[in-house]
Amino acid sequence: MLSHTLRRCAAGTMALALTALTATSLTGPASASTEQAPAVAAEGGDAEESTMRIATSGQVDNFNPFTSIYLTPTAVNRYVYENLVQYDAKDFGPTEGLAESWDTSEDGKEWTYKIREGMKWSDGEDITADDVVYTYTQMMEDPAMGAANGSLVQNFDSVEAPDDYTVVVTLKEPQAPNPGVEIPVVPEHVWSAKDDPAGDDNDTEVVGSGPYTLESFEANQSITLKANPNFWRGAPKIDTIQYTYYTNSDAQVQALRAGDVDFVTGLSPEQLKALEGAEGVETNVGESRRFTALGINSGVETPEGEAYGTGHEALKDLKVRQALRQGIDTETLREQVMQDYATAATSFVPESFEQWHLPANDTMDSHDPEAAKSLLDEAGWTEGADGIREKDGEKLSLRLLTDAQDPTEQSIGEFLTPWLKDLGVELKVESTDPDTISDRTLVGDYDMYITGWSVTPDPEYQLSINTCASRPDAEGNGPTSQDGYCSEAFDELYKKQHTEFDEAKRIEYVHEALQQHYDDVAQITLWYPNQLEAYRSDRFTGFGLQPTDGGVIGNQSGYWGFLSAEPADGAGAGEGGGMSPIAWVGIGIAVLAGAIGVPLALRRRKSDDRA
């Protein structure tokens, strides 16, 4: 079901520092169609054994590209495994990955990809079409291997390799989205030898095709990536990417100031302002591909229609959900919590993807507490002696799960409590740790919680995980679902956009689907946050943005952020101020948390961040 910690709003906590997992450099020959992100402060020099250090608090379920859905490992895998087709840096358009070209049949059912010859896996073995066929077939034939991206191959009829460098994907019905995006291709000679590929954590002896390979992982302590000299675009200029865990976001900021880390992302507005003007530090405010929302348990069910979870019965009533939306002053909330670093939201497709984003329209609610009260009256909820509404002896008392360590979520809870009380709704804010929130939302044990996802440039994936077919079972096994949402009307619109090749008509269907989702109040979308990040400009330079105009360094749909990055002139490669006391405190807390917590490898969570 939803993922709280995985794809959460980047605004209030650095838990998204993982998105810095976009590391490498473009030194090899790129085709004319390949867009490279423009460099920010692009002047630098060569350095030996350069190491970029990144602060992170990102959770890891595993590094298995077939099953992992946490943001950090998903982002890591973007640099370890190349897709057939990438999203370019300039404007998110499709560009070369393993495939250097592709075309479709006249009826739109057959996609043919030409694999670039001469590419090598990080262990020196040839990359061929058979690796693509193996990857896609596993996802098509084994539901466990389709846990992360299975919705992307539901329309596949067959995948074949006529020769070593040609892949032919035959679809059940024509589809507009390119079938070659978003799926990491793995080496058949490695994965076919695994006893249990779906259950493999893939954190040792990793073989990849991307700019980096995963060298080591220590839960709640560190992740280390090494440059892949066989990467088809050329070996990165940064030799090592090292992630150090912190559980306190302010400690991450202090570590950047002290020179103990080189990059942080997911800053709060206050943290960004505190870093502006700091010696040796540059900040970046980018238009992100995220949304932040209030997730609502409107009655989760299995694919067979069996209800489960502990959601309040009132939330199944559309009028109650509409009343909650009208009772929340989202404009004031955004201004007070996010200041100038977020924009008003309409749907789960952010405005950074302008053509797909649902424009505001006259059907959308404005803040109107009196109208909200009338809706609750119509729904049969009458005010009790204590001011809290009742119906059939039950109070309208709702639980809101928030991350105890996230100041943004705490602030949201503080604003919502009196606003909902004015409507006659009691709000009980339950602050806890991210693991607990993830576990509870997975099995429907919540009323509301604060959520957010990173959306891919083509809305296909995010739309697909809102369909009825994408609901998991009561234990959370099976497909990934955004909110357990199920609507026949939405499903029909999803199918229409999926097969529509006329882009203008497809955009119309996407907008209609988003409007349906809005009308059903499947969630209350709060805002689209800017991505606030900072880096040590005295140590590294040449970072790339996606999109090139006002984009972000971390949390990209690709590996462009550090692709052009290199050590700055005069910077000591791999040198720094040493681990400051605050850094050791941050690490110590993380290690302690890992020691007493449930092993992350055993925790599976449904959510997105297609970082």
Coordinates of C-alpha atoms in Angstrom, one line a residue:
M1 CA 0.0 0.0 0.0
L2 CA 1.4 3.5 0.5
S3 CA 4.8 4.1 1.6
H4 CA 5.2 6.6 4.2
T5 CA 8.9 6.6 4.6
L6 CA 9.8 5.7 1.1
R7 CA 8.3 8.3 -1.0
R8 CA 7.7 11.0 1.5
C9 CA 7.7 14.7 1.2
A10 CA 11.2 16.0 0.7
A11 CA 10.4 19.2 2.5
G12 CA 10.6 18.5 6.2
T13 CA 13.3 16.0 6.7
M14 CA 16.4 14.8 5.2
A15 CA 15.2 11.3 5.0
L16 CA 15.3 11.8 1.3
A17 CA 19.0 12.4 1.3
L18 CA 19.0 9.1 -0.5
T19 CA 18.1 10.9 -3.7
A20 CA 21.6 12.0 -3.8
L21 CA 22.1 8.5 -5.1
T22 CA 22.4 10.1 -8.5
A23 CA 26.1 9.9 -8.8
T24 CA 28.6 9.7 -11.7
S25 CA 30.1 11.6 -14.6
L26 CA 29.7 11.6 -18.3
T27 CA 33.1 11.2 -19.8
G28 CA 32.6 8.6 -22.4
P29 CA 31.1 9.0 -25.9
A30 CA 27.4 9.9 -25.8
S31 CA 25.2 9.8 -28.9
A32 CA 23.9 13.0 -30.4
S33 CA 20.4 12.2 -29.0
T34 CA 21.7 12.0 -25.4
E35 CA 21.0 15.1 -23.3
Q36 CA 23.5 15.8 -20.6
A37 CA 22.5 18.0 -17.7
P38 CA 24.1 21.4 -17.6
A39 CA 26.8 21.8 -15.0
V40 CA 26.3 24.0 -12.0
A41 CA 29.5 25.8 -11.1
A42 CA 31.1 23.6 -13.8
E43 CA 34.8 24.0 -13.3
G44 CA 37.0 21.5 -11.7
G45 CA 40.1 19.4 -11.9
D46 CA 41.1 15.8 -11.8
A47 CA 41.7 14.1 -8.5
E48 CA 42.9 10.7 -7.4
E49 CA 40.5 8.4 -5.5
S50 CA 37.9 11.1 -5.0
T51 CA 35.1 10.3 -2.5
M52 CA 31.8 12.2 -2.3
R53 CA 30.2 11.8 1.1
I54 CA 26.4 12.1 1.4
A55 CA 24.3 12.3 4.5
T56 CA 21.3 10.0 4.5
S57 CA 18.6 8.6 6.7
G58 CA 17.0 6.6 3.9
Q59 CA 15.6 3.2 4.8
V60 CA 16.6 0.1 2.9
D61 CA 14.5 -3.0 2.4
N62 CA 17.0 -4.6 0.0
F63 CA 18.8 -3.7 -3.2
N64 CA 16.9 -6.3 -5.3
P65 CA 15.6 -4.3 -8.4
F66 CA 12.7 -6.8 -8.7
T67 CA 11.3 -6.2 -5.3
S68 CA 12.7 -3.1 -3.6
I69 CA 10.4 -0.2 -3.3
Y70 CA 12.1 2.0 -0.8
L71 CA 13.5 5.3 -2.1
T72 CA 17.1 4.8 -1.2
P73 CA 17.7 1.4 -2.9
T74 CA 15.5 2.4 -5.8
A75 CA 17.7 5.4 -6.3
V76 CA 20.9 3.3 -5.9
N77 CA 19.7 0.9 -8.5
R78 CA 19.3 3.7 -11.0
Y79 CA 23.1 3.9 -10.9
V80 CA 23.8 0.3 -10.7
Y81 CA 21.5 -0.9 -13.5
E82 CA 20.8 0.7 -16.9
N83 CA 17.3 0.7 -18.4
L84 CA 16.6 0.0 -22.1
V85 CA 15.5 3.7 -22.3
Q86 CA 16.4 6.6 -20.0
Y87 CA 14.7 9.9 -19.3
D88 CA 17.0 12.7 -20.5
A89 CA 18.2 15.6 -18.4
K90 CA 16.8 18.4 -20.4
D91 CA 13.1 17.8 -20.3
F92 CA 12.5 14.2 -19.2
G93 CA 12.1 13.0 -22.9
P94 CA 13.1 9.4 -23.7
T95 CA 16.8 9.0 -24.6
E96 CA 19.3 6.2 -25.0
G97 CA 20.0 3.6 -22.3
L98 CA 21.0 0.1 -23.2
A99 CA 19.1 0.6 -26.4
E100 CA 20.5 3.1 -28.9
S101 CA 17.3 3.1 -31.0
W102 CA 13.8 1.7 -31.1
D103 CA 10.7 1.8 -33.3
T104 CA 7.2 0.5 -33.2
S105 CA 5.0 -1.5 -35.6
E106 CA 2.2 0.2 -37.5
D107 CA -0.4 -1.4 -35.2
G108 CA 1.5 -0.2 -32.1
K109 CA 1.8 -3.7 -30.6
E110 CA 5.4 -4.5 -31.4
W111 CA 8.4 -2.5 -30.1
T112 CA 11.8 -3.3 -31.4
Y113 CA 14.9 -2.2 -29.6
K114 CA 18.5 -2.2 -30.9
I115 CA 21.0 -2.8 -28.1
R116 CA 24.3 -1.0 -28.4
E117 CA 27.1 -3.4 -29.2
G118 CA 30.3 -3.7 -27.1
M119 CA 28.8 -2.8 -23.7
K120 CA 30.1 -4.8 -20.7
W121 CA 28.7 -5.7 -17.3
S122 CA 30.9 -4.5 -14.4
D123 CA 32.4 -8.0 -14.3
G124 CA 33.5 -7.8 -17.9
E125 CA 30.8 -10.1 -19.4
D126 CA 29.0 -8.8 -22.6
I127 CA 25.6 -7.1 -22.2
T128 CA 23.2 -8.7 -24.7
A129 CA 19.5 -8.8 -25.6
D130 CA 19.3 -12.1 -23.6
D131 CA 19.7 -10.1 -20.4
V132 CA 16.7 -7.9 -21.3
V133 CA 14.6 -11.0 -22.2
Y134 CA 15.6 -12.7 -18.9
T135 CA 14.7 -9.6 -16.8
Y136 CA 11.3 -8.9 -18.4
T137 CA 10.3 -12.6 -18.5
Q138 CA 11.0 -13.0 -14.8
M139 CA 8.7 -10.2 -14.0
M140 CA 6.0 -11.5 -16.4
E141 CA 6.1 -15.1 -15.1
D142 CA 6.8 -14.8 -11.4
P143 CA 4.5 -12.4 -9.4
A144 CA 7.2 -12.2 -6.7
M145 CA 9.7 -10.8 -9.2
G146 CA 7.1 -8.2 -10.3
A147 CA 6.7 -6.7 -6.8
A148 CA 8.4 -3.4 -7.7
N149 CA 7.5 -2.9 -11.3
G150 CA 5.1 -5.6 -12.3
S151 CA 2.4 -3.1 -13.4
L152 CA 4.8 -2.1 -16.2
V153 CA 4.8 -5.5 -17.9
Q154 CA 1.1 -6.4 -17.4
N155 CA 0.5 -5.6 -21.1
F156 CA 3.4 -7.7 -22.3
D157 CA 2.5 -10.7 -24.4
S158 CA 6.1 -11.8 -25.1
V159 CA 9.7 -10.6 -25.1
E160 CA 12.2 -12.2 -27.6
A161 CA 15.7 -11.7 -28.8
P162 CA 16.1 -12.5 -32.6
D163 CA 19.8 -11.9 -32.2
D164 CA 22.3 -10.8 -29.6
Y165 CA 21.5 -7.1 -30.0
T166 CA 17.8 -6.9 -30.8
V167 CA 14.9 -7.1 -28.4
V168 CA 11.3 -7.4 -29.6
V169 CA 8.5 -6.7 -27.1
T170 CA 5.0 -7.8 -28.3
L171 CA 2.1 -6.3 -26.4
K172 CA -1.4 -7.6 -25.8
E173 CA -2.7 -4.2 -26.9
P174 CA -1.1 -1.1 -28.2
Q175 CA 0.2 1.3 -25.6
A176 CA 1.4 4.9 -25.7
P177 CA 4.1 4.8 -23.0
N178 CA 7.5 3.4 -24.1
P179 CA 7.8 -0.1 -22.6
G180 CA 11.5 0.2 -22.2
V181 CA 11.6 2.9 -19.4
E182 CA 11.8 2.4 -15.7
I183 CA 12.8 -1.3 -15.6
P184 CA 16.4 -2.0 -14.5
V185 CA 17.9 -4.7 -16.6
V186 CA 20.0 -7.3 -14.7
P187 CA 22.7 -9.7 -15.9
E188 CA 21.2 -13.1 -16.7
H189 CA 24.5 -15.0 -15.9
V190 CA 24.3 -13.7 -12.3
W191 CA 20.6 -13.8 -11.5
S192 CA 19.8 -17.1 -13.1
A193 CA 22.3 -18.7 -10.8
K194 CA 20.6 -17.4 -7.6
D195 CA 18.7 -20.0 -5.6
D196 CA 15.9 -17.5 -4.7
P197 CA 16.2 -14.4 -6.9
A198 CA 13.1 -12.8 -5.5
G199 CA 14.3 -13.2 -1.9
D200 CA 17.9 -12.2 -2.6
D201 CA 18.9 -8.9 -0.9
N202 CA 21.5 -8.2 -3.7
D203 CA 23.9 -6.4 -1.4
T204 CA 27.1 -8.4 -2.0
E205 CA 29.0 -9.2 -5.2
V206 CA 26.8 -7.0 -7.2
V207 CA 27.2 -6.9 -11.0
G208 CA 25.8 -3.9 -12.8
S209 CA 25.8 -1.9 -16.0
G210 CA 25.3 1.6 -14.7
P211 CA 27.9 4.2 -13.7
Y212 CA 28.4 2.7 -10.2
T213 CA 28.3 -0.6 -8.5
L214 CA 27.3 -1.3 -5.0
E215 CA 30.4 -2.3 -3.1
S216 CA 29.1 -2.6 0.5
F217 CA 26.1 -2.0 2.7
E218 CA 25.9 -1.9 6.5
A219 CA 22.3 -1.4 7.7
N220 CA 21.7 2.0 9.3
Q221 CA 25.4 2.8 9.0
S222 CA 26.7 3.2 5.4
I223 CA 26.3 2.5 1.7
T224 CA 29.3 2.6 -0.6
L225 CA 29.3 2.7 -4.3
K226 CA 32.3 2.4 -6.6
A227 CA 32.7 3.8 -10.1
N228 CA 32.1 1.2 -12.9
P229 CA 34.9 1.5 -15.4
N230 CA 32.8 -0.4 -17.9
F231 CA 29.9 2.0 -18.0
W232 CA 29.1 2.7 -21.6
R233 CA 29.2 6.5 -21.2
G234 CA 32.6 6.3 -19.6
A235 CA 33.8 5.9 -16.1
P236 CA 32.7 8.6 -13.6
K237 CA 35.1 11.2 -12.4
I238 CA 34.1 10.6 -8.8
D239 CA 35.5 7.3 -7.7
T240 CA 33.5 6.6 -4.6
I241 CA 30.1 7.6 -3.4
Q242 CA 29.7 7.0 0.4
Y243 CA 26.5 7.4 2.3
T244 CA 26.6 8.0 6.0
Y245 CA 23.5 7.5 8.1
Y246 CA 22.1 10.2 10.4
T247 CA 18.7 10.1 12.2
N248 CA 18.7 13.8 13.0
S249 CA 18.3 16.2 10.1
D250 CA 19.9 19.1 11.9
A251 CA 23.0 16.9 12.5
Q252 CA 23.2 16.4 8.7
V253 CA 23.2 20.2 8.3
Q254 CA 26.0 20.6 10.9
A255 CA 27.9 17.8 9.2
L256 CA 27.8 19.7 5.9
R257 CA 29.0 22.9 7.6
A258 CA 31.8 21.0 9.3
G259 CA 32.9 19.4 6.0
D260 CA 32.1 15.9 7.2
V261 CA 29.7 15.3 4.3
D262 CA 29.5 16.9 0.9
F263 CA 25.9 16.7 -0.1
V264 CA 22.5 16.8 1.6
T265 CA 19.0 17.0 0.2
G266 CA 15.4 17.2 1.6
L267 CA 16.2 20.3 3.6
S268 CA 13.5 22.2 5.4
P269 CA 13.1 25.9 4.5
E270 CA 14.7 26.8 7.9
Q271 CA 17.7 24.5 7.2
L272 CA 18.2 25.9 3.7
K273 CA 18.2 29.5 5.0
A274 CA 20.6 28.5 7.7
L275 CA 23.1 27.3 5.1
E276 CA 22.8 30.2 2.7
G277 CA 26.0 32.1 2.8
A278 CA 27.9 29.4 4.7
E279 CA 31.6 29.3 3.7
G280 CA 32.2 26.6 1.0
V281 CA 28.6 25.7 0.7
E282 CA 26.2 26.2 -2.2
T283 CA 22.4 25.7 -2.1
N284 CA 20.0 24.7 -4.8
V285 CA 16.2 25.2 -4.9
G286 CA 14.8 22.9 -7.6
E287 CA 11.3 22.1 -9.0
S288 CA 10.8 18.6 -7.8
R289 CA 8.7 15.8 -9.1
R290 CA 7.0 15.1 -5.8
F291 CA 3.7 15.7 -4.1
T292 CA 2.8 15.8 -0.5
A293 CA -0.6 14.6 0.6
L294 CA -2.9 13.5 3.4
G295 CA -3.4 9.8 2.8
I296 CA -6.9 8.6 3.7
N297 CA -8.0 5.1 4.6
S298 CA -11.4 5.1 2.8
G299 CA -11.8 1.4 3.2
V300 CA -9.0 -0.8 1.9
E301 CA -9.8 -4.2 0.3
T302 CA -8.0 -7.1 -1.2
P303 CA -8.2 -7.6 -5.0
E304 CA -11.0 -10.0 -4.3
G305 CA -13.0 -7.3 -2.5
E306 CA -12.3 -8.5 1.1
A307 CA -12.2 -5.5 3.5
Y308 CA -9.3 -5.3 6.0
G309 CA -7.7 -2.8 8.3
T310 CA -8.9 -0.6 11.1
G311 CA -9.9 2.6 9.2
H312 CA -12.7 4.6 10.7
E313 CA -16.1 3.7 9.1
A314 CA -16.8 7.4 8.5
L315 CA -14.0 7.8 6.0
K316 CA -15.9 5.4 3.6
D317 CA -18.4 8.2 3.2
L318 CA -17.5 10.6 0.3
K319 CA -19.3 13.5 2.0
V320 CA -17.1 13.1 5.1
R321 CA -13.9 13.0 3.0
Q322 CA -15.1 16.1 1.1
A323 CA -15.8 17.8 4.4
L324 CA -12.3 17.1 5.6
R325 CA -10.9 18.6 2.4
Q326 CA -13.0 21.8 2.7
G327 CA -12.2 22.2 6.4
I328 CA -8.4 22.3 5.8
D329 CA -6.9 25.6 4.8
T330 CA -4.3 24.2 2.5
E331 CA -3.1 27.6 1.4
T332 CA -2.4 28.8 4.9
L333 CA -0.9 25.4 5.7
R334 CA 1.4 25.6 2.7
E335 CA 2.5 29.1 3.5
Q336 CA 3.1 28.5 7.2
V337 CA 4.8 25.1 6.9
M338 CA 6.7 25.4 3.6
Q339 CA 6.9 29.2 3.3
D340 CA 8.0 30.0 -0.3
Y341 CA 9.2 26.5 -1.1
A342 CA 6.1 24.7 -2.3
T343 CA 3.2 25.4 -4.7
A344 CA -0.5 24.6 -4.6
A345 CA -1.4 21.0 -5.6
T346 CA -4.4 19.6 -7.5
S347 CA -3.5 15.9 -8.0
F348 CA -0.7 13.4 -7.7
V349 CA 1.0 14.5 -10.9
P350 CA 3.2 17.6 -10.0
E351 CA 3.3 20.7 -12.1
S352 CA 6.9 20.0 -13.1
F353 CA 5.3 17.7 -15.7
E354 CA 3.2 20.5 -17.2
Q355 CA 1.4 18.6 -19.9
W356 CA 0.1 15.9 -17.6
H357 CA -0.5 18.0 -14.5
L358 CA -4.2 18.7 -13.8
P359 CA -4.9 22.4 -14.0
A360 CA -6.9 24.0 -11.2
N361 CA -10.6 24.3 -12.2
D362 CA -14.0 25.5 -10.9
T363 CA -15.0 22.0 -9.6
M364 CA -12.2 22.1 -7.0
D365 CA -13.0 22.9 -3.4
S366 CA -12.0 26.1 -1.6
H367 CA -11.5 26.4 2.1
D368 CA -15.1 26.6 3.5
P369 CA -15.6 25.4 7.1
E370 CA -19.4 26.1 7.0
A371 CA -19.8 24.1 3.8
A372 CA -17.8 21.3 5.4
K373 CA -20.1 21.3 8.5
S374 CA -23.1 21.1 6.3
L375 CA -21.7 18.0 4.5
L376 CA -21.1 16.4 7.9
D377 CA -24.7 17.2 8.9
E378 CA -25.9 15.6 5.6
A379 CA -23.8 12.5 6.4
G380 CA -25.6 12.1 9.7
W381 CA -22.9 13.2 12.1
T382 CA -24.4 15.5 14.7
E383 CA -22.5 17.6 17.3
G384 CA -22.3 16.0 20.8
A385 CA -22.1 17.6 24.2
D386 CA -18.3 18.0 24.0
G387 CA -18.5 19.5 20.5
I388 CA -17.3 16.3 18.8
R389 CA -19.8 14.8 16.3
E390 CA -21.4 11.5 16.8
K391 CA -23.4 8.9 14.8
D392 CA -25.0 5.7 16.1
G393 CA -23.1 6.1 19.4
E394 CA -19.7 6.5 17.7
K395 CA -17.6 9.6 17.9
L396 CA -16.0 11.2 14.8
S397 CA -12.5 10.7 16.2
L398 CA -9.7 10.1 13.6
R399 CA -6.1 9.1 14.0
L400 CA -3.3 10.9 12.1
L401 CA 0.0 9.1 11.9
T402 CA 3.1 11.4 11.8
D403 CA 6.8 10.9 11.9
A404 CA 8.0 12.0 15.3
Q405 CA 11.4 13.1 13.9
D406 CA 9.9 15.1 11.0
P407 CA 9.3 18.8 11.9
T408 CA 7.1 19.3 8.8
E409 CA 4.8 16.5 9.7
Q410 CA 4.6 17.7 13.3
S411 CA 3.6 21.2 12.1
I412 CA 0.9 19.8 9.8
G413 CA -0.6 17.9 12.7
E414 CA -0.6 21.1 14.8
F415 CA -2.5 23.0 12.2
L416 CA -5.0 20.3 11.4
T417 CA -6.0 19.6 14.9
P418 CA -7.8 22.9 15.7
W419 CA -9.2 23.2 12.1
L420 CA -10.9 19.8 12.3
K421 CA -12.0 20.4 15.8
D422 CA -13.9 23.4 14.5
L423 CA -15.8 21.0 12.3
G424 CA -16.6 18.7 15.2
V425 CA -13.9 16.2 14.3
E426 CA -11.5 15.0 16.9
L427 CA -8.0 14.5 15.5
K428 CA -5.6 12.3 17.5
V429 CA -2.0 12.8 16.3
E430 CA 0.0 9.6 16.8
S431 CA 3.7 10.4 16.4
T432 CA 5.9 7.4 16.0
D433 CA 8.9 6.1 14.0
P434 CA 8.9 5.6 10.2
D435 CA 9.0 1.8 10.4
T436 CA 5.9 1.6 12.5
I437 CA 4.1 4.0 10.2
S438 CA 5.1 1.9 7.2
D439 CA 4.0 -1.3 8.8
R440 CA 0.6 0.1 9.9
T441 CA -0.3 1.7 6.6
L442 CA 0.7 -1.5 4.8
V443 CA -2.0 -3.4 6.6
G444 CA -4.6 -0.6 6.7
D445 CA -4.1 0.2 10.5
Y446 CA -4.7 3.9 10.2
D447 CA -7.2 6.6 9.4
M448 CA -4.9 9.2 7.9
Y449 CA -1.2 9.8 7.5
I450 CA 1.1 12.2 5.7
T451 CA 2.5 10.7 2.5
G452 CA 4.2 11.7 -0.7
W453 CA 5.7 10.1 -3.8
S454 CA 8.2 11.0 -6.5
V455 CA 6.5 10.7 -9.8
T456 CA 8.0 9.6 -13.1
P457 CA 8.0 11.9 -16.1
D458 CA 5.4 9.7 -17.9
P459 CA 2.3 9.3 -15.5
E460 CA 1.8 5.7 -16.6
Y461 CA 3.3 4.1 -13.5
Q462 CA 1.6 6.4 -11.0
L463 CA -1.7 6.0 -12.7
S464 CA -1.3 2.2 -12.8
I465 CA -0.8 1.9 -9.0
N466 CA -4.1 3.6 -8.5
T467 CA -6.0 0.9 -10.3
C468 CA -8.1 -1.8 -8.7
A469 CA -5.7 -4.5 -10.1
S470 CA -2.8 -2.9 -8.2
R471 CA -4.1 -3.6 -4.7
P472 CA -2.1 -5.9 -2.5
D473 CA -3.6 -8.5 -0.1
A474 CA -4.3 -7.9 3.5
E475 CA -0.7 -8.7 4.5
G476 CA 0.6 -6.3 1.9
N477 CA 1.8 -8.9 -0.5
G478 CA 1.4 -8.4 -4.2
P479 CA 1.4 -5.3 -6.3
T480 CA 2.2 -1.8 -5.2
S481 CA -0.8 0.5 -4.5
Q482 CA -0.7 4.3 -3.8
D483 CA -3.6 4.4 -1.4
G484 CA -5.5 1.2 -1.9
Y485 CA -7.8 3.2 -4.2
C486 CA -10.2 1.3 -6.5
S487 CA -12.7 2.9 -8.9
E488 CA -14.1 1.4 -12.0
A489 CA -14.5 4.8 -13.6
F490 CA -10.8 5.6 -12.9
D491 CA -9.8 2.2 -14.3
E492 CA -11.6 2.8 -17.5
L493 CA -9.9 6.2 -18.0
Y494 CA -6.5 4.6 -17.2
K495 CA -7.1 2.0 -20.0
K496 CA -8.0 4.8 -22.4
Q497 CA -4.9 6.8 -21.8
H498 CA -2.8 3.7 -21.8
T499 CA -3.7 2.9 -25.5
E500 CA -4.1 6.4 -26.9
F501 CA -1.2 7.4 -29.2
D502 CA -2.6 10.8 -30.0
E503 CA -0.8 12.8 -27.2
A504 CA -3.4 15.5 -27.0
K505 CA -6.2 13.0 -26.5
R506 CA -4.1 11.0 -24.0
I507 CA -3.5 14.2 -22.0
E508 CA -7.3 14.7 -21.9
Y509 CA -7.7 11.1 -20.5
V510 CA -5.0 11.6 -18.0
H511 CA -6.6 14.8 -16.8
E512 CA -10.0 13.1 -16.6
A513 CA -8.5 10.3 -14.5
L514 CA -6.8 12.7 -12.1
Q515 CA -10.1 14.6 -11.8
Q516 CA -11.9 11.3 -11.0
H517 CA -9.3 10.7 -8.3
Y518 CA -9.9 14.2 -7.0
D519 CA -13.7 13.8 -7.0
D520 CA -13.4 10.6 -5.1
V521 CA -11.2 12.3 -2.5
A522 CA -8.9 9.3 -2.5
Q523 CA -6.4 11.6 -0.8
I524 CA -6.1 15.3 0.0
T525 CA -3.1 16.6 -1.9
L526 CA -1.4 19.4 0.0
W527 CA 1.4 20.8 -2.2
Y528 CA 4.3 20.2 -4.5
P529 CA 7.4 20.9 -2.6
N530 CA 10.6 22.4 -4.0
Q531 CA 13.6 20.2 -3.5
L532 CA 16.0 22.0 -1.2
E533 CA 19.6 20.7 -1.3
A534 CA 23.1 21.9 -0.5
Y535 CA 26.7 20.8 -1.3
R536 CA 30.3 21.6 -0.5
S537 CA 31.3 23.7 -3.5
D538 CA 34.8 23.9 -2.2
R539 CA 35.1 20.1 -2.8
F540 CA 32.9 19.3 -5.7
T541 CA 31.7 21.1 -8.8
G542 CA 29.8 20.6 -12.1
F543 CA 26.6 19.1 -10.7
G544 CA 23.9 18.6 -13.3
L545 CA 20.2 19.5 -13.0
Q546 CA 17.1 17.7 -14.3
P547 CA 15.3 19.4 -15.8
T548 CA 18.0 21.7 -17.0
D549 CA 15.9 24.8 -16.3
G550 CA 15.4 25.1 -12.6
G551 CA 15.7 21.4 -11.8
V552 CA 17.3 19.3 -9.0
I553 CA 20.6 17.5 -8.4
G554 CA 19.3 14.7 -6.3
N555 CA 16.1 12.6 -6.7
Q556 CA 16.2 12.6 -10.5
S557 CA 14.6 10.2 -13.0
G558 CA 18.0 9.0 -14.1
Y559 CA 21.7 9.3 -13.1
W560 CA 22.4 12.9 -14.4
G561 CA 22.8 14.7 -11.1
F562 CA 26.5 13.8 -10.5
L563 CA 27.2 12.6 -14.0
S564 CA 29.3 15.7 -14.8
A565 CA 30.4 16.3 -11.2
E566 CA 34.1 16.3 -10.3
P567 CA 36.4 17.4 -7.5
A568 CA 36.8 21.2 -7.4
D569 CA 40.2 22.8 -8.1
G570 CA 42.4 22.4 -5.1
A571 CA 40.1 20.1 -3.2
G572 CA 41.8 17.2 -1.5
A573 CA 40.2 14.1 -3.0
G574 CA 38.6 12.0 -0.3
E575 CA 39.9 14.5 2.4
G576 CA 37.7 16.4 4.8
G577 CA 37.6 17.7 8.3
G578 CA 37.3 14.3 9.7
M579 CA 34.3 13.1 11.6
S580 CA 33.1 15.9 13.9
P581 CA 31.5 15.1 17.2
I582 CA 28.0 15.9 15.8
A583 CA 28.6 13.5 13.0
W584 CA 29.6 10.7 15.4
V585 CA 26.4 11.5 17.5
G586 CA 24.3 11.2 14.3
I587 CA 25.9 7.9 13.4
G588 CA 25.7 6.6 17.0
I589 CA 22.0 7.2 17.1
A590 CA 21.5 5.4 13.8
V591 CA 23.5 2.4 14.9
L592 CA 21.6 2.2 18.1
A593 CA 18.3 2.4 16.3
G594 CA 19.5 -0.4 14.0
A595 CA 20.6 -2.6 16.9
I596 CA 17.2 -2.5 18.6
G597 CA 14.9 -2.4 15.6
V598 CA 13.6 -5.1 13.3
P599 CA 16.1 -5.9 10.5
L600 CA 15.2 -3.8 7.5
A601 CA 15.8 -6.8 5.2
L602 CA 12.7 -8.4 6.7
R603 CA 10.5 -5.3 6.2
R604 CA 8.7 -4.9 2.9
R605 CA 6.8 -1.8 2.2
K606 CA 4.6 -0.7 -0.6
S607 CA 5.2 2.8 -2.0
D608 CA 6.9 4.7 -4.7
D609 CA 9.6 6.9 -5.4
R610 CA 10.7 6.1 -8.8
A611 CA 13.6 8.4 -8.0

